[in-house]
XYZ file of C-alpha atoms in Angstrom:
366
model
C -0.086 0.415 -0.517
C 1.458 3.871 -0.457
C 1.297 6.084 1.812
C 0.584 9.080 0.612
C -0.201 11.003 4.256
C 3.805 10.156 5.319
C 5.322 13.090 5.466
C 8.447 11.397 3.327
C 6.613 10.608 0.450
C 7.077 13.370 -3.160
C 4.900 11.209 -5.706
C 6.858 11.774 -8.544
C 10.076 9.913 -7.317
C 11.679 7.805 -4.935
C 10.999 9.427 -1.133
C 15.132 9.916 0.155
C 14.858 6.709 1.715
C 14.526 5.004 -1.546
C 11.719 2.447 -0.029
C 8.959 1.365 -0.892
C 5.822 2.303 1.233
C 5.031 -1.635 2.413
C 6.937 -2.650 5.706
C 8.858 0.987 5.354
C 10.085 1.732 9.408
C 10.568 5.192 8.321
C 7.155 5.906 7.592
C 5.781 8.843 9.120
C 2.644 10.276 9.095
C 1.202 13.708 8.696
C -1.046 13.372 11.620
C 1.880 13.096 14.216
C 3.591 16.244 12.408
C 2.518 20.051 13.532
C 2.153 21.850 10.166
C 3.920 25.164 10.326
C 4.109 27.293 6.851
C 6.676 30.387 7.125
C 6.357 33.357 4.539
C 8.725 34.972 4.750
C 9.720 35.741 1.070
C 11.420 39.612 0.670
C 13.948 40.435 1.440
C 17.343 37.998 0.652
C 18.981 38.934 4.045
C 15.743 39.513 5.999
C 15.233 35.594 4.752
C 18.698 34.077 6.055
C 17.978 35.973 9.579
C 14.649 34.975 9.633
C 16.183 31.575 9.527
C 16.968 32.565 13.059
C 13.205 31.547 14.084
C 13.757 28.163 13.479
C 15.662 26.414 16.383
C 12.645 28.255 18.640
C 10.244 26.796 16.401
C 11.877 23.456 16.923
C 11.333 23.711 20.946
C 7.801 24.464 20.503
C 7.175 21.627 18.324
C 9.334 19.734 18.275
C 7.277 16.783 15.860
C 7.139 20.097 13.291
C 7.220 19.243 9.623
C 8.080 23.437 7.809
C 7.407 24.589 5.007
C 8.704 27.982 3.687
C 7.475 30.259 1.006
C 9.965 32.355 -0.343
C 11.548 34.648 -3.466
C 13.059 32.581 -5.697
C 15.987 33.976 -5.665
C 16.503 33.394 -2.041
C 15.431 29.519 -3.112
C 19.460 28.636 -2.271
C 19.485 30.527 1.158
C 17.141 27.702 2.650
C 17.482 24.905 0.174
C 19.868 23.070 2.717
C 18.369 23.760 5.425
C 18.186 20.948 8.148
C 14.736 22.163 9.611
C 12.870 23.191 6.433
C 11.240 20.078 5.185
C 9.796 21.869 1.841
C 10.813 25.424 0.383
C 8.009 27.153 -1.696
C 8.956 29.510 -4.225
C 7.080 32.061 -4.864
C 5.339 31.509 -8.375
C 2.256 29.569 -9.605
C 3.018 26.180 -8.534
C 4.636 27.074 -5.770
C 1.226 28.693 -4.227
C -1.068 26.794 -5.610
C -0.194 24.027 -2.949
C -0.268 26.080 -0.622
C -3.540 26.888 -1.271
C -4.682 22.958 -1.461
C -3.292 22.121 1.733
C -3.697 22.738 6.045
C -1.222 23.846 8.282
C -1.733 23.586 11.990
C 0.468 27.263 12.052
C 1.333 29.830 9.930
C 4.012 32.753 10.336
C 3.712 35.519 7.762
C 6.212 38.515 8.203
C 5.900 39.995 5.074
C 3.835 43.491 4.553
C 3.303 43.225 0.926
C -0.250 43.185 -0.009
C -0.396 39.993 -2.148
C 1.878 38.221 0.634
C -0.967 39.252 2.840
C -4.023 38.608 1.224
C -2.251 34.421 0.602
C -1.489 35.289 4.472
C -4.863 35.186 5.122
C -6.228 32.659 3.034
C -4.028 30.433 4.090
C -5.908 27.045 6.194
C -4.193 27.169 9.453
C -5.206 26.583 12.793
C -3.417 29.474 14.541
C -2.040 31.904 12.937
C 0.556 34.637 13.892
C 2.404 37.667 11.817
C 0.669 40.096 9.448
C -2.500 39.706 7.076
C -5.375 41.888 5.182
C -8.394 43.284 6.758
C -11.466 42.971 5.164
C -10.529 46.383 3.221
C -7.571 45.195 1.709
C -5.276 46.920 4.323
C -2.294 45.523 6.524
C -3.709 43.804 10.422
C -2.395 41.776 12.443
C -3.143 37.857 13.347
C -2.038 38.136 16.783
C -1.454 40.709 20.158
C 2.605 39.736 19.487
C 2.938 41.434 16.017
C 1.491 44.597 17.354
C 5.118 45.885 18.051
C 6.561 45.063 14.326
C 3.467 46.390 12.878
C 4.064 49.964 14.873
C 7.566 49.361 13.845
C 6.879 49.715 10.608
C 4.403 53.302 10.741
C 6.118 54.805 13.829
C 10.110 56.822 12.498
C 10.550 57.629 16.303
C 9.936 54.208 17.508
C 12.595 52.555 14.283
C 15.026 55.095 14.586
C 15.344 56.241 17.989
C 13.581 54.250 20.671
C 13.638 50.603 19.607
C 16.756 48.785 20.415
C 14.956 45.058 19.933
C 17.417 43.089 17.076
C 14.942 42.214 13.690
C 15.076 38.812 15.457
C 13.792 39.730 18.688
C 11.135 41.380 16.967
C 9.971 38.475 14.314
C 10.079 36.192 17.686
C 7.990 38.474 19.151
C 5.594 38.179 16.101
C 5.462 34.508 15.780
C 5.200 33.768 19.697
C 8.582 31.796 19.636
C 10.783 31.396 22.396
C 13.852 33.520 21.082
C 16.947 32.706 22.939
C 20.438 34.553 20.804
C 19.221 32.096 18.282
C 21.729 32.310 15.677
C 20.961 32.124 11.372
C 21.018 28.332 10.468
C 22.610 28.139 6.502
C 24.193 25.023 5.794
C 27.007 25.078 3.412
C 27.542 22.476 0.985
C 30.724 21.198 0.747
C 30.631 21.697 -2.676
C 30.658 25.334 -2.880
C 33.169 25.528 0.076
C 35.465 23.314 -2.681
C 35.279 25.951 -5.156
C 36.547 28.423 -2.647
C 39.159 26.684 -1.806
C 40.232 25.906 -5.617
C 40.247 29.605 -5.949
C 42.387 30.363 -2.364
C 45.226 27.603 -4.065
C 44.787 28.627 -7.916
C 45.587 32.252 -6.434
C 48.701 30.843 -4.291
C 47.230 32.780 -1.390
C 49.840 32.032 0.880
C 48.789 30.938 4.929
C 48.917 31.999 8.519
C 48.065 35.919 6.875
C 44.826 37.556 7.633
C 41.959 37.141 5.094
C 40.146 39.533 4.795
C 37.269 40.967 2.365
C 35.275 43.710 1.309
C 31.897 43.750 0.133
C 32.107 46.555 -0.977
C 28.122 46.635 -2.618
C 25.428 48.425 -1.982
C 22.738 46.563 -3.018
C 20.478 47.948 -5.605
C 17.982 48.926 -3.637
C 19.489 51.503 -1.225
C 22.740 53.561 -3.114
C 22.772 55.012 0.264
C 24.329 52.423 1.900
C 28.101 52.723 -0.225
C 30.953 53.316 1.109
C 33.092 55.841 -0.864
C 35.789 54.361 -3.287
C 38.536 56.541 -1.999
C 37.791 55.030 1.885
C 38.106 51.531 0.089
C 41.436 52.619 -1.407
C 43.604 53.878 2.344
C 41.979 50.896 3.771
C 43.005 48.492 1.738
C 46.760 50.662 1.452
C 46.623 50.305 5.418
C 45.731 46.670 5.609
C 48.480 45.462 3.438
C 50.956 47.248 4.596
C 50.247 47.541 8.459
C 49.242 44.231 8.589
C 50.197 41.924 5.986
C 46.520 40.770 4.605
C 45.342 39.108 2.498
C 42.716 41.878 0.812
C 39.963 40.091 -1.146
C 37.288 42.322 -3.143
C 33.691 40.821 -3.005
C 30.820 42.176 -4.891
C 28.227 41.047 -7.047
C 27.759 42.202 -11.351
C 26.337 46.280 -9.789
C 30.220 45.667 -8.600
C 32.274 45.323 -11.293
C 33.434 48.569 -12.298
C 33.965 49.419 -8.509
C 36.003 46.728 -7.543
C 38.024 46.746 -11.152
C 38.734 50.373 -10.361
C 40.189 49.190 -6.951
C 41.951 46.480 -8.219
C 43.646 49.236 -10.915
C 44.293 52.170 -8.269
C 45.114 49.614 -5.143
C 49.151 50.308 -5.586
C 49.107 46.995 -3.057
C 47.902 43.507 -4.268
C 44.037 42.418 -3.907
C 42.279 39.184 -5.029
C 39.193 40.041 -7.224
C 36.907 37.330 -6.560
C 34.694 38.095 -9.893
C 31.615 39.356 -9.746
C 29.314 36.698 -11.997
C 30.031 33.730 -8.766
C 26.321 32.275 -7.760
C 24.391 33.252 -4.763
C 26.635 30.038 -2.804
C 29.844 30.465 -4.476
C 29.718 33.877 -3.362
C 29.149 32.413 0.497
C 31.947 29.615 0.033
C 34.341 32.330 -0.865
C 33.062 33.869 2.237
C 33.703 30.957 4.045
C 37.584 31.339 3.486
C 37.853 34.618 5.336
C 38.712 35.545 8.949
C 36.931 38.409 8.706
C 33.955 41.031 5.699
C 34.215 44.408 5.675
C 30.449 45.257 5.162
C 27.844 47.734 4.527
C 24.078 46.690 5.462
C 23.223 44.308 2.685
C 22.624 40.844 2.226
C 26.713 40.081 2.285
C 26.275 41.339 5.379
C 24.105 38.062 6.584
C 25.888 35.798 5.120
C 29.118 36.719 6.636
C 27.246 36.573 10.055
C 25.424 33.375 9.072
C 28.684 32.028 8.698
C 30.335 32.833 11.758
C 32.451 35.318 10.792
C 33.724 38.923 12.312
C 32.574 41.557 10.536
C 32.680 45.364 10.487
C 29.449 46.820 9.266
C 29.477 49.999 8.024
C 25.721 51.528 8.714
C 24.133 55.380 7.899
C 20.920 55.117 6.118
C 19.869 52.019 8.291
C 19.272 51.203 11.689
C 22.419 49.337 13.539
C 20.403 47.971 16.414
C 18.049 45.606 14.550
C 21.795 43.607 13.311
C 23.044 41.253 15.712
C 26.618 40.524 15.238
C 26.371 37.877 17.846
C 29.744 39.273 19.471
C 31.656 38.532 16.598
C 32.499 41.981 15.183
C 31.529 45.693 15.714
C 28.770 48.567 14.086
C 29.957 51.652 12.695
C 27.298 54.404 12.637
C 28.549 57.976 12.605
C 25.050 59.098 13.524
C 24.594 62.726 11.201
C 22.123 64.144 12.582
C 19.545 63.036 9.281
C 20.075 59.262 9.968
C 18.730 56.799 9.778
C 16.387 58.140 7.275
C 16.335 55.147 4.905
C 16.209 57.477 1.747
C 17.640 54.785 -1.259
C 19.852 58.352 -3.071
C 20.907 61.288 -1.342
C 22.836 64.297 -2.504
C 25.469 64.530 0.139
C 25.931 60.741 2.548
C 27.462 62.362 5.158
C 26.531 59.503 6.941
C 29.201 57.087 5.754
C 31.535 59.463 4.400
C 32.160 60.385 7.825
C 32.943 57.003 8.896
C 36.557 57.051 7.906
C 39.146 54.148 6.913
C 41.410 55.034 9.757
C 38.060 54.564 12.201
C 37.590 50.663 10.456
C 41.296 49.428 10.177
C 41.619 50.647 14.162
C 38.649 48.101 14.973
C 39.911 45.016 12.017
C 43.072 46.026 14.689
C 41.008 45.016 17.268
C 39.300 42.028 15.597
C 41.816 40.286 14.318
């Protein structure tokens, strides 16, 4: 007899145990599992740091079967996660199965209209986080999500009064016991091997600190960009004073910037390339001792891989970021920041973080 109610059943191919159902000792009926759906699609860095909820979810629901709906660009961040049974990409093929199922628990953490309307339509016994009311506006499913709601509409609370990290905020919204749990991100050996090959090909000497400069600011906030001349001065000090191996990290948007940094620096640097996949990028970060970065996905990947981090903040709130005791957050605190503006004619908040100050913090951490 085929056991379609087994949590390991896939239907279109053998299960991971490659056993037929009759007499299988691995049979686990869905009836014994708490079916949990997490809706957290945006943005990639937020998806990664939301994985810190998973240990608490497992403590609360030990026999849980966790599914996660996420934007297609972020699927790789979750695909090898030991706590997640199913990853649904946010497309038609991913959403339709969710609507056909019934869940015990829904945790909805995005605020966009399409996602909160979906959350309101999902069949679930208990719902936490955000949904849509009859007027088409955002509402909370539970009192615990009230603080996260206020944080989005009250600039004074978000910019000046709030001292909670993002993880504390979403754990409160989900009514999950948060114990300082870290991101859950398991990088496959194949992506680490690619980075190891890069080190071997370039003859990178052991014994020297390996320091990555994640030079980008992301597509949304140009205001997060640290000045090019600051990077050049920092590279000079890292090479001459620390004898460090310096690695330029970035994506396609940083192709020109990283080329100029490599050409403009008298000291040798290693450009890791700008066409790496998300997990190939993570593999390179896994080889480093420390990463200098603004508030971007690269910062979250470094945190997830338990690297030392010097994080540079200007337009966004440093208090929402937890470095777990392995780094420092530099925030100039200009009178206009944080502002969450995407562009600025004179981003004094980032200019004011000097290379000398960054180098001093690196020295303390290495």
